[in-house]
mmCIF file of C-alpha atoms and ligand atoms in Angstrom:
data_model
loop_
_atom_site.group_PDB
_atom_site.id
_atom_site.type_symbol
_atom_site.label_atom_id
_atom_site.label_comp_id
_atom_site.label_asym_id
_atom_site.label_seq_id
_atom_site.Cartn_x
_atom_site.Cartn_y
_atom_site.Cartn_z
ATOM 1 C CA UNK A 1357 -0.217 0.304 -0.229
ATOM 2 C CA UNK A 1358 1.540 3.138 -1.299
ATOM 3 C CA UNK A 1359 -0.769 7.308 0.572
ATOM 4 C CA UNK A 1360 1.246 10.114 -0.325
ATOM 5 C CA UNK A 1361 0.341 12.700 2.260
ATOM 6 C CA UNK A 1362 -0.643 15.724 2.114
ATOM 7 C CA UNK A 1363 -2.107 19.303 3.957
ATOM 8 C CA UNK A 1364 -2.867 22.621 4.851
ATOM 9 C CA UNK A 1365 -1.201 24.032 7.260
ATOM 10 C CA UNK A 1366 2.322 23.456 5.805
ATOM 11 C CA UNK A 1367 4.506 20.079 5.867
ATOM 12 C CA UNK A 1368 6.263 21.916 9.576
ATOM 13 C CA UNK A 1369 2.738 21.509 11.086
ATOM 14 C CA UNK A 1370 1.786 19.414 14.243
ATOM 15 C CA UNK A 1371 -1.031 17.547 12.405
ATOM 16 C CA UNK A 1372 0.701 16.100 8.909
ATOM 17 C CA UNK A 1373 3.734 14.744 11.311
ATOM 18 C CA UNK A 1374 1.431 13.051 12.962
ATOM 19 C CA UNK A 1375 -0.537 11.420 10.147
ATOM 20 C CA UNK A 1376 2.278 10.849 7.787
ATOM 21 C CA UNK A 1377 3.464 9.301 11.252
ATOM 22 C CA UNK A 1378 -0.143 7.511 12.037
ATOM 23 C CA UNK A 1379 0.124 6.443 7.928
ATOM 24 C CA UNK A 1380 3.106 4.339 8.019
ATOM 25 C CA UNK A 1381 0.812 0.874 10.431
ATOM 26 C CA UNK A 1382 -1.096 1.239 6.642
ATOM 27 C CA UNK A 1383 1.602 1.742 3.878
ATOM 28 C CA UNK A 1384 4.997 3.150 3.461
ATOM 29 C CA UNK A 1385 4.418 6.746 3.007
ATOM 30 C CA UNK A 1386 5.357 10.408 0.675
ATOM 31 C CA UNK A 1387 4.821 13.285 1.610
ATOM 32 C CA UNK A 1388 3.725 16.286 0.050
ATOM 33 C CA UNK A 1389 3.065 18.836 0.964
ATOM 34 C CA UNK A 1390 3.077 23.595 1.309
ATOM 35 C CA UNK A 1391 6.165 25.047 2.122
ATOM 36 C CA UNK A 1392 4.241 26.736 4.693
ATOM 37 C CA UNK A 1393 1.011 27.451 5.875
ATOM 38 C CA UNK A 1394 -1.818 27.593 2.596
ATOM 39 C CA UNK A 1395 -4.787 27.285 4.873
ATOM 40 C CA UNK A 1396 -7.990 28.845 3.035
ATOM 41 C CA UNK A 1397 -6.717 28.726 -0.560
ATOM 42 C CA UNK A 1398 -9.602 26.645 -1.883
ATOM 43 C CA UNK A 1399 -8.503 24.346 -5.022
ATOM 44 C CA UNK A 1400 -6.267 27.153 -6.273
ATOM 45 C CA UNK A 1401 -3.408 25.936 -8.525
ATOM 46 C CA UNK A 1402 -0.308 27.968 -9.530
ATOM 47 C CA UNK A 1403 -0.494 28.354 -13.215
ATOM 48 C CA UNK A 1404 1.972 31.889 -13.449
ATOM 49 C CA UNK A 1405 4.640 31.155 -11.544
ATOM 50 C CA UNK A 1406 7.273 28.219 -11.242
ATOM 51 C CA UNK A 1407 6.780 25.251 -8.643
ATOM 52 C CA UNK A 1408 10.010 23.896 -6.348
ATOM 53 C CA UNK A 1409 10.349 20.972 -4.918
ATOM 54 C CA UNK A 1410 12.376 21.083 -1.794
ATOM 55 C CA UNK A 1411 13.194 17.255 0.043
ATOM 56 C CA UNK A 1412 13.343 17.334 3.721
ATOM 57 C CA UNK A 1413 14.448 14.434 4.464
ATOM 58 C CA UNK A 1414 13.560 11.391 3.181
ATOM 59 C CA UNK A 1415 10.384 10.735 1.702
ATOM 60 C CA UNK A 1416 9.348 14.426 2.241
ATOM 61 C CA UNK A 1417 8.325 17.011 0.131
ATOM 62 C CA UNK A 1418 7.906 20.192 0.913
ATOM 63 C CA UNK A 1419 6.286 22.474 -2.284
ATOM 64 C CA UNK A 1420 5.811 26.628 -2.466
ATOM 65 C CA UNK A 1421 2.408 25.702 -4.051
ATOM 66 C CA UNK A 1422 -0.952 24.724 -3.211
ATOM 67 C CA UNK A 1423 -2.461 21.824 -1.824
ATOM 68 C CA UNK A 1424 -4.333 20.923 -5.064
ATOM 69 C CA UNK A 1425 0.087 21.669 -6.552
ATOM 70 C CA UNK A 1426 1.328 19.122 -3.922
ATOM 71 C CA UNK A 1427 -1.118 16.472 -5.685
ATOM 72 C CA UNK A 1428 -0.115 17.133 -9.334
ATOM 73 C CA UNK A 1429 3.654 16.932 -8.214
ATOM 74 C CA UNK A 1430 2.860 14.231 -5.650
ATOM 75 C CA UNK A 1431 1.226 12.300 -8.898
ATOM 76 C CA UNK A 1432 2.123 14.150 -11.774
ATOM 77 C CA UNK A 1433 6.506 14.720 -10.937
ATOM 78 C CA UNK A 1434 7.465 13.105 -8.188
ATOM 79 C CA UNK A 1435 5.686 9.710 -6.978
ATOM 80 C CA UNK A 1436 6.904 6.611 -8.800
ATOM 81 C CA UNK A 1437 4.238 5.154 -8.838
ATOM 82 C CA UNK A 1438 0.085 5.829 -8.489
ATOM 83 C CA UNK A 1439 -0.429 6.664 -4.788
ATOM 84 C CA UNK A 1440 -3.026 3.523 -3.362
ATOM 85 C CA UNK A 1441 -4.591 6.526 -1.316
ATOM 86 C CA UNK A 1442 -4.532 10.472 -1.000
ATOM 87 C CA UNK A 1443 -4.278 11.544 3.034
ATOM 88 C CA UNK A 1444 -5.154 14.969 3.442
ATOM 89 C CA UNK A 1445 -4.679 17.039 7.063
ATOM 90 C CA UNK A 1446 -4.988 16.410 9.891
ATOM 91 C CA UNK A 1447 -5.957 20.109 9.399
ATOM 92 C CA UNK A 1448 -5.810 23.222 12.602
ATOM 93 C CA UNK A 1449 -9.358 23.253 12.965
ATOM 94 C CA UNK A 1450 -11.989 21.743 11.885
ATOM 95 C CA UNK A 1451 -13.787 21.743 7.721
ATOM 96 C CA UNK A 1452 -17.605 22.167 8.098
ATOM 97 C CA UNK A 1453 -20.256 23.295 6.415
ATOM 98 C CA UNK A 1454 -20.249 25.376 3.650
ATOM 99 C CA UNK A 1455 -17.207 26.513 4.388
ATOM 100 C CA UNK A 1456 -15.051 23.511 2.878
ATOM 101 C CA UNK A 1457 -15.647 25.010 -0.096
ATOM 102 C CA UNK A 1458 -12.797 27.262 1.653
ATOM 103 C CA UNK A 1459 -10.534 24.508 2.205
ATOM 104 C CA UNK A 1460 -7.029 23.634 1.118
ATOM 105 C CA UNK A 1461 -7.318 20.156 3.072
ATOM 106 C CA UNK A 1462 -10.658 19.062 1.031
ATOM 107 C CA UNK A 1463 -9.928 21.046 -2.156
ATOM 108 C CA UNK A 1464 -6.356 17.579 -1.939
ATOM 109 C CA UNK A 1465 -9.026 15.604 -1.775
ATOM 110 C CA UNK A 1466 -11.318 16.847 -3.923
ATOM 111 C CA UNK A 1467 -8.017 16.850 -6.800
ATOM 112 C CA UNK A 1468 -7.057 13.407 -5.468
ATOM 113 C CA UNK A 1469 -10.743 12.487 -6.689
ATOM 114 C CA UNK A 1470 -10.642 13.953 -9.509
ATOM 115 C CA UNK A 1471 -7.039 11.941 -10.564
ATOM 116 C CA UNK A 1472 -9.586 8.892 -10.565
ATOM 117 C CA UNK A 1473 -7.221 7.919 -6.456
ATOM 118 C CA UNK A 1474 -9.478 7.316 -2.974
ATOM 119 C CA UNK A 1475 -9.375 9.996 -1.149
ATOM 120 C CA UNK A 1476 -9.742 11.401 2.606
ATOM 121 C CA UNK A 1477 -9.978 14.869 4.253
ATOM 122 C CA UNK A 1478 -9.124 14.701 7.693
ATOM 123 C CA UNK A 1479 -9.701 18.180 10.015
ATOM 124 C CA UNK A 1480 -9.479 18.265 14.574
ATOM 125 C CA UNK A 1481 -12.475 20.255 15.443
ATOM 126 C CA UNK A 1482 -10.220 22.971 17.510
ATOM 127 C CA UNK A 1483 -8.768 26.649 15.902
ATOM 128 C CA UNK A 1484 -6.964 26.625 19.423
ATOM 129 C CA UNK A 1485 -3.830 24.971 21.262
ATOM 130 C CA UNK A 1486 -3.899 20.901 20.356
ATOM 131 C CA UNK A 1487 -2.862 17.983 22.423
ATOM 132 C CA UNK A 1488 -4.965 15.728 20.325
ATOM 133 C CA UNK A 1489 -3.278 15.678 16.829
ATOM 134 C CA UNK A 1490 -1.673 12.229 18.241
ATOM 135 C CA UNK A 1491 -5.510 10.560 18.808
ATOM 136 C CA UNK A 1492 -6.809 12.239 16.492
ATOM 137 C CA UNK A 1493 -4.151 10.407 13.648
ATOM 138 C CA UNK A 1494 -4.805 7.025 15.723
ATOM 139 C CA UNK A 1495 -9.117 7.790 14.420
ATOM 140 C CA UNK A 1496 -7.869 8.796 11.091
ATOM 141 C CA UNK A 1497 -6.177 5.208 10.812
ATOM 142 C CA UNK A 1498 -8.847 3.621 12.201
ATOM 143 C CA UNK A 1499 -11.624 5.358 9.579
ATOM 144 C CA UNK A 1500 -9.173 4.384 6.542
ATOM 145 C CA UNK A 1501 -9.173 0.473 7.388
ATOM 146 C CA UNK A 1502 -12.700 0.287 6.941
ATOM 147 C CA UNK A 1503 -12.921 2.966 4.629
ATOM 148 C CA UNK A 1504 -9.690 0.175 1.718
ATOM 149 C CA UNK A 1505 -11.395 -2.798 3.309
ATOM 150 C CA UNK A 1506 -15.237 -1.376 1.745
ATOM 151 C CA UNK A 1507 -13.141 1.135 -1.720
ATOM 152 C CA UNK A 1508 -14.827 4.111 -1.719
ATOM 153 C CA UNK A 1509 -17.164 4.742 -5.092
ATOM 154 C CA UNK A 1510 -15.184 5.762 -7.548
ATOM 155 C CA UNK A 1511 -17.628 8.979 -7.420
ATOM 156 C CA UNK A 1512 -16.741 9.819 -4.388
ATOM 157 C CA UNK A 1513 -14.050 11.386 -1.028
ATOM 158 C CA UNK A 1514 -14.596 11.407 2.400
ATOM 159 C CA UNK A 1515 -14.199 14.746 4.052
ATOM 160 C CA UNK A 1516 -14.323 13.610 8.392
ATOM 161 C CA UNK A 1517 -13.463 16.043 11.577
ATOM 162 C CA UNK A 1518 -12.243 14.450 14.014
ATOM 163 C CA UNK A 1519 -13.890 15.824 17.770
ATOM 164 C CA UNK A 1520 -10.712 18.006 19.739
ATOM 165 C CA UNK A 1521 -11.255 15.124 23.293
ATOM 166 C CA UNK A 1522 -8.927 12.472 24.002
ATOM 167 C CA UNK A 1523 -9.569 9.311 22.416
ATOM 168 C CA UNK A 1524 -11.298 8.093 25.316
ATOM 169 C CA UNK A 1525 -13.507 10.571 25.173
ATOM 170 C CA UNK A 1526 -14.930 10.560 21.703
ATOM 171 C CA UNK A 1527 -18.309 9.351 19.852
ATOM 172 C CA UNK A 1528 -18.090 7.084 17.492
ATOM 173 C CA UNK A 1529 -18.871 8.019 13.540
ATOM 174 C CA UNK A 1530 -21.494 9.293 12.531
ATOM 175 C CA UNK A 1531 -21.659 8.911 8.273
ATOM 176 C CA UNK A 1532 -23.119 13.417 7.723
ATOM 177 C CA UNK A 1533 -24.533 15.404 5.754
ATOM 178 C CA UNK A 1534 -22.328 19.008 4.619
ATOM 179 C CA UNK A 1535 -24.118 21.377 7.099
ATOM 180 C CA UNK A 1536 -25.256 25.103 6.437
ATOM 181 C CA UNK A 1537 -23.067 28.138 8.059
ATOM 182 C CA UNK A 1538 -26.156 30.948 9.234
ATOM 183 C CA UNK A 1539 -23.468 33.818 8.507
ATOM 184 C CA UNK A 1540 -20.372 34.748 7.620
ATOM 185 C CA UNK A 1541 -17.775 36.214 9.937
ATOM 186 C CA UNK A 1542 -16.866 40.053 10.260
ATOM 187 C CA UNK A 1543 -13.877 42.008 8.868
ATOM 188 C CA UNK A 1544 -11.844 43.518 11.036
ATOM 189 C CA UNK A 1545 -10.544 47.450 10.376
ATOM 190 C CA UNK A 1546 -8.382 48.533 12.267
ATOM 191 C CA UNK A 1547 -5.844 51.578 11.277
ATOM 192 C CA UNK A 1548 -2.225 50.807 10.634
ATOM 193 C CA UNK A 1549 0.474 52.372 12.084
ATOM 194 C CA UNK A 1550 1.338 54.650 9.297
ATOM 195 C CA UNK A 1551 -2.236 55.952 9.398
ATOM 196 C CA UNK A 1552 -3.889 53.207 7.036
ATOM 197 C CA UNK A 1553 -6.452 51.206 6.844
ATOM 198 C CA UNK A 1554 -6.768 47.671 6.984
ATOM 199 C CA UNK A 1555 -8.633 44.844 6.966
ATOM 200 C CA UNK A 1556 -8.775 41.340 8.230
ATOM 201 C CA UNK A 1557 -11.428 38.323 6.811
ATOM 202 C CA UNK A 1558 -12.586 36.312 9.466
ATOM 203 C CA UNK A 1559 -12.258 37.521 12.678
ATOM 204 C CA UNK A 1560 -14.194 35.248 14.190
ATOM 205 C CA UNK A 1561 -15.398 31.624 13.509
ATOM 206 C CA UNK A 1562 -18.175 30.988 11.073
ATOM 207 C CA UNK A 1563 -21.803 29.580 13.688
ATOM 208 C CA UNK A 1564 -23.544 27.086 11.706
ATOM 209 C CA UNK A 1565 -26.799 25.635 11.390
ATOM 210 C CA UNK A 1566 -26.894 22.848 14.241
ATOM 211 C CA UNK A 1567 -28.871 20.524 12.185
ATOM 212 C CA UNK A 1568 -29.268 16.688 13.348
ATOM 213 C CA UNK A 1569 -27.664 14.639 10.585
ATOM 214 C CA UNK A 1570 -25.562 17.222 10.250
ATOM 215 C CA UNK A 1571 -21.874 17.741 10.516
ATOM 216 C CA UNK A 1572 -21.428 20.092 12.510
ATOM 217 C CA UNK A 1573 -24.361 18.219 14.602
ATOM 218 C CA UNK A 1574 -22.055 15.239 15.375
ATOM 219 C CA UNK A 1575 -18.409 17.251 15.767
ATOM 220 C CA UNK A 1576 -20.967 19.231 18.419
ATOM 221 C CA UNK A 1577 -22.176 16.263 20.163
ATOM 222 C CA UNK A 1578 -18.512 14.649 20.349
ATOM 223 C CA UNK A 1579 -18.583 12.468 17.606
ATOM 224 C CA UNK A 1580 -16.422 12.249 14.684
ATOM 225 C CA UNK A 1581 -17.614 13.079 11.310
ATOM 226 C CA UNK A 1582 -18.017 11.231 8.112
ATOM 227 C CA UNK A 1583 -18.800 13.070 4.913
ATOM 228 C CA UNK A 1584 -19.647 11.588 1.458
ATOM 229 C CA UNK A 1585 -18.687 14.720 -0.865
ATOM 230 C CA UNK A 1586 -18.623 14.708 -4.602
ATOM 231 C CA UNK A 1587 -17.016 17.304 -6.857
ATOM 232 C CA UNK A 1588 -20.508 17.136 -9.543
ATOM 233 C CA UNK A 1589 -21.848 21.240 -8.716
ATOM 234 C CA UNK A 1590 -24.607 20.038 -10.651
ATOM 235 C CA UNK A 1591 -28.170 21.659 -8.500
ATOM 236 C CA UNK A 1592 -29.857 18.553 -9.576
ATOM 237 C CA UNK A 1593 -33.482 19.326 -9.115
ATOM 238 C CA UNK A 1594 -33.209 22.347 -10.634
ATOM 239 C CA UNK A 1595 -32.057 20.967 -13.720
ATOM 240 C CA UNK A 1596 -36.376 20.679 -14.555
ATOM 241 C CA UNK A 1597 -37.329 23.918 -13.460
ATOM 242 C CA UNK A 1598 -34.520 25.420 -15.536
ATOM 243 C CA UNK A 1599 -34.974 23.652 -17.904
ATOM 244 C CA UNK A 1600 -39.400 25.306 -18.322
ATOM 245 C CA UNK A 1601 -37.553 27.977 -18.799
ATOM 246 C CA UNK A 1602 -37.510 29.827 -22.173
ATOM 247 C CA UNK A 1603 -34.125 31.092 -22.951
HETATM 248 MN MN1 MN B 2636 -5.311 24.869 6.948
#
């Protein structure tokens, strides 16, 4: 089993170290990850500047690009064979609800799915300091084992969120749907030391609608949340409505 590990928090993040180390239980691990923090870059691809690879130590490669760049570099350039699995994370911070559209962690799994490679994104549900990455990585191994035993449907990749608590107090995984944010976070508006205005997005954690069956609800209760995702953004319900309009 060959496993590629990536993330969006950068190759030096605690979450990717824990995940890569834990995944060695399942197979041979190669890390290809951004050389720095690239959170919230979504599915962006670097096309106007070149990319460079830095080998930090054996099997650990930093790329000066986005998570999506890393998946492309890993598959098309760096790995000798196509990996059996790509895992992304463990992100420092939950990736829940429609907020996942910003996520580089989830986008890396999406890119892997576009390439036909089974993929899982893992996130730890806290933006504060955490001592639970190693335990979360054990959960990641457990989830991955189950996924490998069954095999993912080809148009499916997974978004897994893990509560920030000891494994002993974690509740079992729930299969969930993507929740909805109830409102978008604020913009901080301040003045710099030279008297110029500056703005800072995302001043607070986004609030999600706490509906049963959603990823957010599962995490709030202390369950591991597993959401199957697919890439097709077509609104299938609207197809029949719009097809009746006289365009
Ligand atoms: Mn991140």
